[in-house]
Amino acid sequence: MLKVVGEDFVKRYRLQQSLEALERVRGRISEQSYERLKALVEYRLFGKEFDRTPIDEKIVVAFSAGSDSTATVKILGWAGFEVIPVMVKLPQIREPVLLNAESYGAVFVEIPNYMEVISEQIEKGAPICGKCHSMIMEAVKDYAKKEGIKIVASGDLLSVGSISIYLEGEVVKLNLPAFLAMDKREAIGVLGRKYALGFGCSLWKSAARKSPILKKFAIQRVLRELRAGAIDEDIAKKLIFDILQK
């Protein structure tokens, strides 16, 4: 499921930072959760095996059924957490994706004013991905708070170890791939199957055709991920070519 990082200096440093960040939220989560998350990091660092029997601890995962959030669900379940994937039902999500999410036991929530906000962004020719992401995360956090669940996880690859787990209002936010210093290729490897790389949802593609400048913003995002080590050069090329062909 997970590979040991070996002598990779950057990943080892990020994992040490994750352990320090975990200490800062220790009093905000159960001791069981703390110990199990610490064991995950130590497994990545040293290959140290740990008890993975199920624990009575729920973690909500912001679920899109993409590679990063699916890897997050799989890793947390493997580590013994009770994982609740929460998918926001957006107009652009296709039926096969919803069915795939159902196979993971996803809970579906909605954002009542989603299209109103996103349409305004599109009319202004402004980037929509950041706004969409923030609205999704708020909806997922609202679900967690309503259910009394303390930890909300995401498949974020970009945040560094020192801010990969932190208190955000009433919940602890865990960017699991970043917490474990994972990159995109590792996340895809966790899936155990082929994964088709592409950039953007159907709504983004429609917006990009109307405002081509959005393609420049998208390429900048890909290059940021490349600089951060979240993706490698081959993946970056595939994503950039996919963006330019829209």
Short mmCIF file of C-alpha atoms in Angstrom, two decimals:
data_model
loop_
_atom_site.label_atom_id
_atom_site.label_comp_id
_atom_site.label_asym_id
_atom_site.label_seq_id
_atom_site.Cartn_x
_atom_site.Cartn_y
_atom_site.Cartn_z
CA MET A 1 0.00 0.00 0.00
CA LEU A 2 2.68 2.49 1.06
CA LYS A 3 6.36 2.57 0.16
CA VAL A 4 9.18 3.63 2.47
CA VAL A 5 10.80 6.87 1.24
CA GLY A 6 14.32 5.53 1.73
CA GLU A 7 17.09 8.10 1.40
CA ASP A 8 14.98 10.78 -0.31
CA PHE A 9 16.13 13.78 1.73
CA VAL A 10 13.27 16.10 0.79
CA LYS A 11 10.56 13.56 1.58
CA ARG A 12 12.22 12.57 4.84
CA TYR A 13 12.38 16.25 5.86
CA ARG A 14 8.71 16.75 4.97
CA LEU A 15 7.74 13.70 7.03
CA GLN A 16 9.64 15.01 10.05
CA GLN A 17 7.72 18.27 9.64
CA SER A 18 4.48 16.28 9.51
CA LEU A 19 5.31 14.69 12.87
CA GLU A 20 5.84 18.15 14.37
CA ALA A 21 2.53 19.36 12.90
CA LEU A 22 0.79 16.28 14.33
CA GLU A 23 2.05 17.16 17.81
CA ARG A 24 0.39 20.58 17.53
CA VAL A 25 -3.06 19.03 17.07
CA ARG A 26 -2.60 16.13 19.48
CA GLY A 27 -5.01 17.56 22.04
CA ARG A 28 -7.68 18.11 19.37
CA ILE A 29 -7.99 14.49 18.22
CA SER A 30 -8.32 11.20 20.07
CA GLU A 31 -5.15 9.52 21.30
CA GLN A 32 -5.98 6.55 19.07
CA SER A 33 -6.05 8.80 16.02
CA TYR A 34 -2.83 10.49 17.06
CA GLU A 35 -1.01 7.17 17.51
CA ARG A 36 -2.28 5.73 14.23
CA LEU A 37 -1.37 8.83 12.20
CA LYS A 38 2.06 8.90 13.83
CA ALA A 39 2.49 5.22 12.93
CA LEU A 40 1.67 5.99 9.28
CA VAL A 41 4.43 8.60 9.10
CA GLU A 42 6.91 6.31 10.85
CA TYR A 43 6.02 3.55 8.38
CA ARG A 44 6.94 5.91 5.52
CA LEU A 45 10.14 6.95 7.25
CA PHE A 46 11.46 3.68 8.60
CA GLY A 47 9.26 0.88 7.25
CA LYS A 48 8.14 0.27 10.83
CA GLU A 49 5.12 -2.05 10.85
CA PHE A 50 2.14 -1.10 13.02
CA ASP A 51 -1.16 -2.46 14.25
CA ARG A 52 -3.77 -1.84 11.57
CA THR A 53 -6.78 -3.37 13.28
CA PRO A 54 -9.89 -1.16 12.95
CA ILE A 55 -10.23 1.62 15.50
CA ASP A 56 -13.38 3.42 16.59
CA GLU A 57 -12.49 6.66 14.85
CA LYS A 58 -14.28 8.25 11.90
CA ILE A 59 -12.52 10.43 9.35
CA VAL A 60 -14.42 12.33 6.68
CA VAL A 61 -12.67 12.49 3.30
CA ALA A 62 -13.51 15.14 0.71
CA PHE A 63 -14.07 12.68 -2.14
CA SER A 64 -14.00 13.38 -5.87
CA ALA A 65 -13.30 9.76 -6.97
CA GLY A 66 -10.05 11.02 -8.53
CA SER A 67 -6.65 9.47 -7.88
CA ASP A 68 -5.66 11.60 -4.87
CA SER A 69 -8.90 11.39 -2.87
CA THR A 70 -9.31 7.69 -3.71
CA ALA A 71 -5.77 6.99 -2.52
CA THR A 72 -6.60 8.91 0.67
CA VAL A 73 -9.67 6.74 1.31
CA LYS A 74 -7.70 3.55 0.66
CA ILE A 75 -4.74 4.48 2.87
CA LEU A 76 -6.85 5.60 5.82
CA GLY A 77 -8.99 2.46 5.58
CA TRP A 78 -5.84 0.32 5.38
CA ALA A 79 -4.56 2.08 8.50
CA GLY A 80 -7.72 1.08 10.42
CA PHE A 81 -9.81 4.26 10.39
CA GLU A 82 -13.54 4.27 9.68
CA VAL A 83 -13.54 6.33 6.50
CA ILE A 84 -16.54 8.30 5.31
CA PRO A 85 -16.07 9.59 1.76
CA VAL A 86 -18.20 12.70 1.24
CA MET A 87 -18.84 13.79 -2.33
CA VAL A 88 -20.46 17.10 -3.23
CA LYS A 89 -22.94 16.48 -6.05
CA LEU A 90 -21.98 19.06 -8.66
CA PRO A 91 -23.83 19.56 -11.98
CA GLN A 92 -20.75 18.61 -14.00
CA ILE A 93 -20.18 15.24 -12.33
CA ARG A 94 -21.05 12.41 -14.73
CA GLU A 95 -23.18 9.41 -13.75
CA PRO A 96 -20.28 6.88 -13.95
CA VAL A 97 -18.33 8.98 -11.44
CA LEU A 98 -21.30 9.03 -9.07
CA LEU A 99 -21.67 5.27 -9.40
CA ASN A 100 -17.96 4.82 -8.70
CA ALA A 101 -18.30 7.01 -5.61
CA GLU A 102 -21.25 4.90 -4.45
CA SER A 103 -19.05 1.80 -4.67
CA TYR A 104 -16.81 3.40 -2.03
CA GLY A 105 -19.79 4.08 0.22
CA ALA A 106 -19.81 7.82 -0.46
CA VAL A 107 -22.21 10.17 1.27
CA PHE A 108 -23.55 12.87 -1.07
CA VAL A 109 -24.10 16.50 -0.09
CA GLU A 110 -25.01 19.58 -2.10
CA ILE A 111 -24.10 23.27 -2.35
CA PRO A 112 -27.36 25.18 -3.02
CA ASN A 113 -25.80 28.28 -4.62
CA TYR A 114 -22.95 26.53 -6.41
CA MET A 115 -23.82 27.39 -10.04
CA GLU A 116 -24.71 30.96 -9.15
CA VAL A 117 -21.24 31.56 -7.68
CA ILE A 118 -19.34 29.66 -10.37
CA SER A 119 -21.29 31.29 -13.22
CA GLU A 120 -20.32 34.70 -11.84
CA GLN A 121 -16.65 33.62 -11.90
CA ILE A 122 -16.99 32.40 -15.49
CA GLU A 123 -18.64 35.66 -16.59
CA LYS A 124 -15.68 37.59 -15.16
CA GLY A 125 -13.18 35.29 -16.87
CA ALA A 126 -11.79 34.47 -13.41
CA PRO A 127 -10.30 31.10 -12.36
CA ILE A 128 -12.99 28.76 -11.08
CA CYS A 129 -10.99 25.84 -9.62
CA GLY A 130 -9.95 27.61 -6.42
CA LYS A 131 -13.46 28.91 -5.75
CA CYS A 132 -14.95 25.49 -6.47
CA HIS A 133 -12.47 23.77 -4.15
CA SER A 134 -13.13 26.16 -1.27
CA MET A 135 -16.91 25.71 -1.58
CA ILE A 136 -16.54 21.92 -1.65
CA MET A 137 -14.33 21.89 1.44
CA GLU A 138 -16.78 24.10 3.36
CA ALA A 139 -19.63 21.72 2.51
CA VAL A 140 -17.57 18.69 3.59
CA LYS A 141 -16.53 20.39 6.85
CA ASP A 142 -20.16 21.31 7.55
CA TYR A 143 -21.07 17.62 7.20
CA ALA A 144 -18.28 16.59 9.57
CA LYS A 145 -19.32 19.16 12.18
CA LYS A 146 -22.96 18.10 11.93
CA GLU A 147 -21.92 14.47 12.51
CA GLY A 148 -19.48 15.32 15.32
CA ILE A 149 -16.44 14.07 13.36
CA LYS A 150 -13.18 15.76 14.30
CA ILE A 151 -10.93 15.04 11.31
CA VAL A 152 -11.55 16.11 7.70
CA ALA A 153 -9.07 14.71 5.18
CA SER A 154 -8.34 15.71 1.61
CA GLY A 155 -6.17 14.39 -1.19
CA ASP A 156 -4.06 17.57 -1.34
CA LEU A 157 -0.52 16.83 -2.58
CA LEU A 158 0.81 20.36 -2.45
CA SER A 159 0.91 21.46 1.17
CA VAL A 160 4.22 20.82 2.95
CA GLY A 161 4.60 18.75 6.10
CA SER A 162 4.45 21.69 8.50
CA ILE A 163 0.92 22.59 7.32
CA SER A 164 -0.30 19.15 6.24
CA ILE A 165 -2.37 18.77 9.42
CA TYR A 166 -3.77 21.73 11.34
CA LEU A 167 -6.75 23.07 13.24
CA GLU A 168 -9.29 24.80 11.03
CA GLY A 169 -12.18 26.13 13.06
CA GLU A 170 -13.86 23.24 14.82
CA VAL A 171 -12.17 20.45 12.81
CA VAL A 172 -8.65 19.21 12.20
CA LYS A 173 -7.78 19.37 8.49
CA LEU A 174 -5.55 16.55 7.24
CA ASN A 175 -4.06 16.76 3.75
CA LEU A 176 -3.10 13.10 3.77
CA PRO A 177 -0.87 12.72 0.67
CA ALA A 178 1.09 15.80 1.73
CA PHE A 179 1.18 14.52 5.32
CA LEU A 180 2.82 11.35 3.99
CA ALA A 181 5.03 13.24 1.49
CA MET A 182 3.41 11.42 -1.44
CA ASP A 183 3.54 12.50 -5.07
CA LYS A 184 0.99 11.95 -7.84
CA ARG A 185 2.65 8.81 -9.20
CA GLU A 186 2.61 7.24 -5.74
CA ALA A 187 -1.07 8.12 -5.32
CA ILE A 188 -1.89 6.48 -8.64
CA GLY A 189 0.13 3.44 -7.57
CA VAL A 190 -2.09 3.02 -4.50
CA LEU A 191 -5.11 2.56 -6.80
CA GLY A 192 -3.62 -0.61 -8.26
CA ARG A 193 -4.97 0.09 -11.73
CA LYS A 194 -4.40 2.26 -14.78
CA TYR A 195 -5.45 5.87 -14.40
CA ALA A 196 -6.20 8.25 -17.27
CA LEU A 197 -4.52 11.61 -16.71
CA GLY A 198 -6.40 14.73 -17.73
CA PHE A 199 -6.95 18.29 -16.56
CA GLY A 200 -10.21 19.82 -15.53
CA CYS A 201 -13.87 18.88 -15.34
CA SER A 202 -16.45 19.49 -18.08
CA LEU A 203 -17.42 22.81 -16.48
CA TRP A 204 -13.80 24.02 -16.55
CA LYS A 205 -13.47 22.94 -20.19
CA SER A 206 -16.58 24.90 -21.12
CA ALA A 207 -15.30 27.96 -19.24
CA ALA A 208 -11.86 27.67 -20.89
CA ARG A 209 -13.43 27.66 -24.35
CA LYS A 210 -15.23 30.87 -23.45
CA SER A 211 -12.21 32.46 -21.71
CA PRO A 212 -8.96 30.97 -23.10
CA ILE A 213 -6.95 32.85 -20.46
CA LEU A 214 -8.10 30.13 -18.04
CA LYS A 215 -5.74 27.78 -19.87
CA LYS A 216 -2.81 29.96 -18.80
CA PHE A 217 -3.94 29.81 -15.17
CA ALA A 218 -4.25 26.03 -15.49
CA ILE A 219 -0.74 25.67 -16.92
CA GLN A 220 0.62 27.82 -14.08
CA ARG A 221 -1.07 25.45 -11.64
CA VAL A 222 0.54 22.43 -13.31
CA LEU A 223 3.96 24.10 -13.22
CA ARG A 224 3.47 24.92 -9.53
CA GLU A 225 2.80 21.25 -8.84
CA LEU A 226 5.89 20.32 -10.85
CA ARG A 227 8.09 22.74 -8.89
CA ALA A 228 6.71 21.38 -5.62
CA GLY A 229 7.53 17.81 -6.62
CA ALA A 230 3.88 16.74 -6.51
CA ILE A 231 4.10 15.63 -10.14
CA ASP A 232 7.02 14.69 -12.36
CA GLU A 233 7.95 16.11 -15.76
CA ASP A 234 6.19 13.39 -17.73
CA ILE A 235 2.89 13.95 -15.92
CA ALA A 236 3.27 17.73 -16.28
CA LYS A 237 3.73 17.40 -20.06
CA LYS A 238 0.64 15.21 -20.40
CA LEU A 239 -1.47 17.64 -18.38
CA ILE A 240 -0.23 20.71 -20.28
CA PHE A 241 -0.90 19.10 -23.66
CA ASP A 242 -4.37 18.13 -22.41
CA ILE A 243 -5.02 21.75 -21.38
CA LEU A 244 -3.86 23.14 -24.75
CA GLN A 245 -6.09 20.75 -26.68
CA LYS A 246 -9.29 21.90 -24.93
#
